[in-house]
CSV table of C-alpha atoms in Angstrom, one decimal:
chain,number,residue,atom,x,y,z
A,1,MET,CA,0.2,0.0,-0.1
A,2,LYS,CA,1.5,3.2,-1.1
A,3,CYS,CA,0.7,6.6,0.8
A,4,PHE,CA,0.3,9.8,-0.7
A,5,MET,CA,1.7,13.1,0.7
A,6,ILE,CA,0.0,16.2,0.1
A,7,THR,CA,1.8,19.1,-0.2
A,8,ILE,CA,0.0,22.3,0.7
A,9,ASN,CA,1.6,25.5,0.2
A,10,PHE,CA,0.6,29.2,0.9
A,11,GLU,CA,0.3,30.0,-2.7
A,12,LYS,CA,-2.5,27.9,-2.9
A,13,PHE,CA,-4.9,29.7,-1.0
A,14,ALA,CA,-7.1,32.5,-1.9
A,15,GLY,CA,-8.4,33.9,1.6
A,16,SER,CA,-11.9,33.5,2.6
A,17,ASN,CA,-12.7,36.7,1.6
A,18,LYS,CA,-12.3,35.3,-1.9
A,19,CYS,CA,-15.8,33.4,-1.4
A,20,ILE,CA,-18.1,36.5,-0.3
A,21,SER,CA,-19.0,36.9,-4.2
A,22,CYS,CA,-20.8,33.5,-4.2
A,23,HIS,CA,-21.3,32.2,-0.8
A,24,LYS,CA,-22.0,35.7,0.9
A,25,ASN,CA,-24.4,34.6,3.5
A,26,ILE,CA,-22.2,31.5,4.8
A,27,TYR,CA,-19.1,34.1,4.9
A,28,ASP,CA,-20.8,36.7,6.9
A,29,ALA,CA,-21.9,33.7,9.5
A,30,HIS,CA,-19.0,32.1,9.5
A,31,ILE,CA,-16.9,35.3,10.6
A,32,GLN,CA,-19.2,35.5,13.3
A,33,THR,CA,-17.6,32.1,14.8
A,34,ALA,CA,-15.5,30.7,17.2
A,35,HIS,CA,-13.6,28.8,14.6
A,36,PHE,CA,-13.3,32.2,12.7
A,37,LEU,CA,-11.9,34.2,15.7
A,38,THR,CA,-9.7,31.8,17.2
A,39,SER,CA,-6.6,33.4,15.8
A,40,SER,CA,-5.7,36.6,15.0
A,41,ILE,CA,-3.4,40.0,14.8
A,42,SER,CA,-3.9,41.3,18.2
A,43,THR,CA,-5.7,45.0,18.3
A,44,GLU,CA,-7.8,46.9,20.7
A,45,LYS,CA,-11.0,45.7,19.6
A,46,ASN,CA,-10.4,41.9,19.9
A,47,ILE,CA,-8.6,41.8,23.3
A,48,LYS,CA,-10.9,41.2,25.5
A,49,GLY,CA,-9.1,42.3,29.1
A,50,SER,CA,-9.2,45.4,30.3
A,51,PHE,CA,-5.7,47.8,29.6
A,52,ASP,CA,-7.1,50.3,32.7
A,53,THR,CA,-5.4,50.8,35.9
A,54,GLY,CA,-6.5,49.0,38.7
A,55,THR,CA,-7.9,45.9,35.9
A,56,ASN,CA,-4.5,45.4,34.6
A,57,THR,CA,-2.7,43.2,36.4
A,58,PHE,CA,-1.9,39.6,37.6
A,59,VAL,CA,0.0,39.4,41.2
A,60,TYR,CA,1.8,36.2,41.4
A,61,SER,CA,2.4,34.7,44.9
A,62,ASN,CA,5.9,36.5,45.5
A,63,GLY,CA,4.6,39.7,44.9
A,64,SER,CA,6.2,39.9,41.7
A,65,LEU,CA,3.6,41.1,38.7
A,66,MET,CA,2.7,41.7,35.1
A,67,ALA,CA,1.0,44.3,33.7
A,68,MET,CA,-1.3,45.1,30.5
A,69,GLN,CA,-0.1,48.2,28.8
A,70,LYS,CA,-1.0,50.1,25.8
A,71,ARG,CA,1.7,51.7,24.5
A,72,ASN,CA,2.2,53.7,21.2
A,73,ASP,CA,3.2,51.0,19.3
A,74,GLY,CA,0.9,48.7,20.6
A,75,PHE,CA,-0.1,46.3,23.8
A,76,TYR,CA,2.3,44.5,26.1
A,77,GLN,CA,2.8,42.4,28.9
A,78,ALA,CA,5.0,43.6,30.9
A,79,ALA,CA,7.1,42.0,34.4
A,80,TYR,CA,7.8,44.1,37.0
A,81,ILE,CA,9.4,42.9,40.3
A,82,LYS,CA,9.9,45.2,43.2
A,83,GLY,CA,8.1,48.0,41.1
A,84,ILE,CA,10.9,47.7,38.1
A,85,GLU,CA,10.1,46.7,34.9
A,86,LYS,CA,12.2,43.8,34.0
A,87,LYS,CA,11.0,42.6,30.5
A,88,SER,CA,8.3,43.2,28.6
A,89,GLN,CA,6.9,41.4,25.5
A,90,ARG,CA,4.2,42.4,22.6
A,91,PHE,CA,0.8,41.1,22.1
A,92,ASP,CA,1.1,40.0,18.1
A,93,ILE,CA,-1.6,37.6,18.2
A,94,THR,CA,-4.7,36.9,19.9
A,95,ILE,CA,-5.9,33.3,20.2
A,96,GLY,CA,-9.2,32.4,21.2
A,97,SER,CA,-12.7,33.9,20.4
A,98,GLY,CA,-12.9,35.2,23.8
A,99,THR,CA,-16.0,33.5,24.7
A,100,LYS,CA,-14.2,31.3,27.5
A,101,GLY,CA,-10.6,33.4,27.3
A,102,GLN,CA,-8.1,34.2,25.3
A,103,SER,CA,-4.1,33.5,25.0
A,104,PHE,CA,-1.4,35.5,23.8
A,105,ALA,CA,1.4,34.7,21.4
A,106,SER,CA,4.5,37.5,21.1
A,107,TRP,CA,6.8,36.8,17.9
A,108,LEU,CA,10.4,36.7,18.9
A,109,ASN,CA,12.5,36.5,15.9
A,110,ASN,CA,10.7,33.7,13.7
A,111,LYS,CA,9.6,31.8,16.7
A,112,LEU,CA,5.8,32.7,18.6
A,113,LEU,CA,6.0,32.3,22.6
A,114,GLN,CA,2.7,32.0,24.4
A,115,LEU,CA,2.7,35.5,26.6
A,116,PRO,CA,2.4,34.1,30.5
A,117,ILE,CA,-0.8,36.2,30.8
A,118,THR,CA,-4.1,34.7,29.9
A,119,TYR,CA,-7.8,36.7,29.9
A,120,PHE,CA,-10.8,34.6,31.6
A,121,THR,CA,-13.8,35.9,30.4
A,122,SER,CA,-16.4,34.4,32.8
A,123,ALA,CA,-14.3,36.1,35.9
A,124,HIS,CA,-13.1,38.8,33.8
A,125,GLN,CA,-10.0,39.0,35.0
A,126,TRP,CA,-6.6,38.4,33.7
A,127,SER,CA,-4.6,35.1,35.3
A,128,ASN,CA,-1.4,33.3,34.9
A,129,SER,CA,-1.9,31.1,31.5
A,130,PRO,CA,-2.8,27.6,32.4
A,131,GLY,CA,0.3,25.2,32.7
A,132,TYR,CA,2.4,28.1,33.6
A,133,PRO,CA,4.8,28.1,36.7
A,134,ASP,CA,3.8,30.9,39.4
A,135,LYS,CA,6.7,33.2,38.6
A,136,ILE,CA,7.1,35.1,35.3
A,137,ALA,CA,8.8,33.3,32.6
A,138,PHE,CA,8.0,34.2,28.8
A,139,ASN,CA,9.3,31.0,27.2
A,140,ARG,CA,6.8,28.7,26.2
A,141,PRO,CA,7.2,28.2,22.3
A,142,ILE,CA,4.0,27.9,20.1
A,143,THR,CA,4.2,24.9,18.1
A,144,SER,CA,3.2,23.9,14.8
A,145,ARG,CA,1.0,21.6,17.0
A,146,CYS,CA,-1.1,24.5,18.6
A,147,LEU,CA,-1.6,26.0,15.0
A,148,GLU,CA,-2.7,23.1,13.5
A,149,CYS,CA,-6.4,23.9,15.6
A,150,HIS,CA,-5.6,28.0,15.9
A,151,ALA,CA,-4.7,28.6,12.3
A,152,THR,CA,-5.9,27.7,8.7
A,153,PHE,CA,-2.3,27.6,7.7
A,154,ALA,CA,1.0,28.3,8.9
A,155,ASP,CA,4.6,27.9,7.5
A,156,LYS,CA,6.7,26.4,9.3
A,157,ILE,CA,10.6,27.2,7.9
A,158,SER,CA,12.7,25.6,10.4
A,159,PRO,CA,14.4,22.0,10.2
A,160,ALA,CA,11.7,19.0,11.1
A,161,GLU,CA,13.7,18.8,14.2
A,162,ALA,CA,14.3,22.1,15.4
A,163,GLU,CA,12.7,22.9,18.5
A,164,PRO,CA,11.4,25.7,19.3
A,165,GLU,CA,10.0,25.9,15.8
A,166,GLU,CA,10.1,28.9,13.1
A,167,PHE,CA,7.3,30.1,11.0
A,168,ASP,CA,7.5,33.2,8.2
A,169,LYS,CA,5.0,35.7,9.6
A,170,ASN,CA,4.0,36.5,6.3
A,171,ARG,CA,3.0,33.1,5.2
A,172,MET,CA,0.4,32.7,8.2
A,173,ILE,CA,-3.5,32.5,7.9
A,174,LEU,CA,-5.0,33.1,11.5
A,175,GLY,CA,-8.2,32.0,12.1
A,176,VAL,CA,-9.8,28.7,11.2
A,177,ASP,CA,-11.7,30.3,7.6
A,178,CYS,CA,-13.4,28.6,4.8
A,179,GLU,CA,-9.9,27.1,3.8
A,180,LYS,CA,-9.4,25.0,6.6
A,181,CYS,CA,-12.0,22.5,5.7
A,182,HIS,CA,-12.8,22.5,2.1
A,183,GLY,CA,-8.8,23.1,1.4
A,184,PRO,CA,-6.9,25.5,-0.6
A,185,ALA,CA,-9.1,27.6,-2.8
A,186,LYS,CA,-7.3,29.6,-5.2
A,187,GLU,CA,-7.9,27.3,-8.5
A,188,HIS,CA,-11.2,26.9,-7.1
A,189,VAL,CA,-11.7,30.7,-7.5
A,190,GLU,CA,-10.1,30.9,-10.5
A,191,PHE,CA,-12.3,28.5,-12.4
A,192,GLN,CA,-15.5,30.0,-11.2
A,193,THR,CA,-14.7,33.4,-11.8
């Protein structure tokens, strides 16, 4: 028995916005779903947690704290020990629709790291990301296994055995869109148009 592996590459995708002309009602309904909203570029509109003073921190048991901050060039999780900022990482990708909560990813060169603080919607508060230690840590890699469920496509550019994996930031399709289930649609769109 022979096994055939289908190679899916970025160029074969059309983008779900190309589906609108023929499938407008389906598209309009889909972009409201938790699937479609499962990952996106972080913006003020899609981050559910508050950046207002008094509601933007998480304090660890040792007294160190993380503050969620809006800065001129974006949103950050900043670590403070004894009131002094020690490190900060930018919110680059929002993971989760916010129905239950959201985690966040930050680019470090071509690697994606999960930020240490998650927002839990039902509690209306920032909290330690699940599985993180009770201390400040900016070291949990996001892998292709994570992106299998939280993105339509991610172009892994590192060798198979490399850890943490590296991705091409410009060849990633966030959210679970039409093409995640129906397959890359560039040829279909070209044929139909």
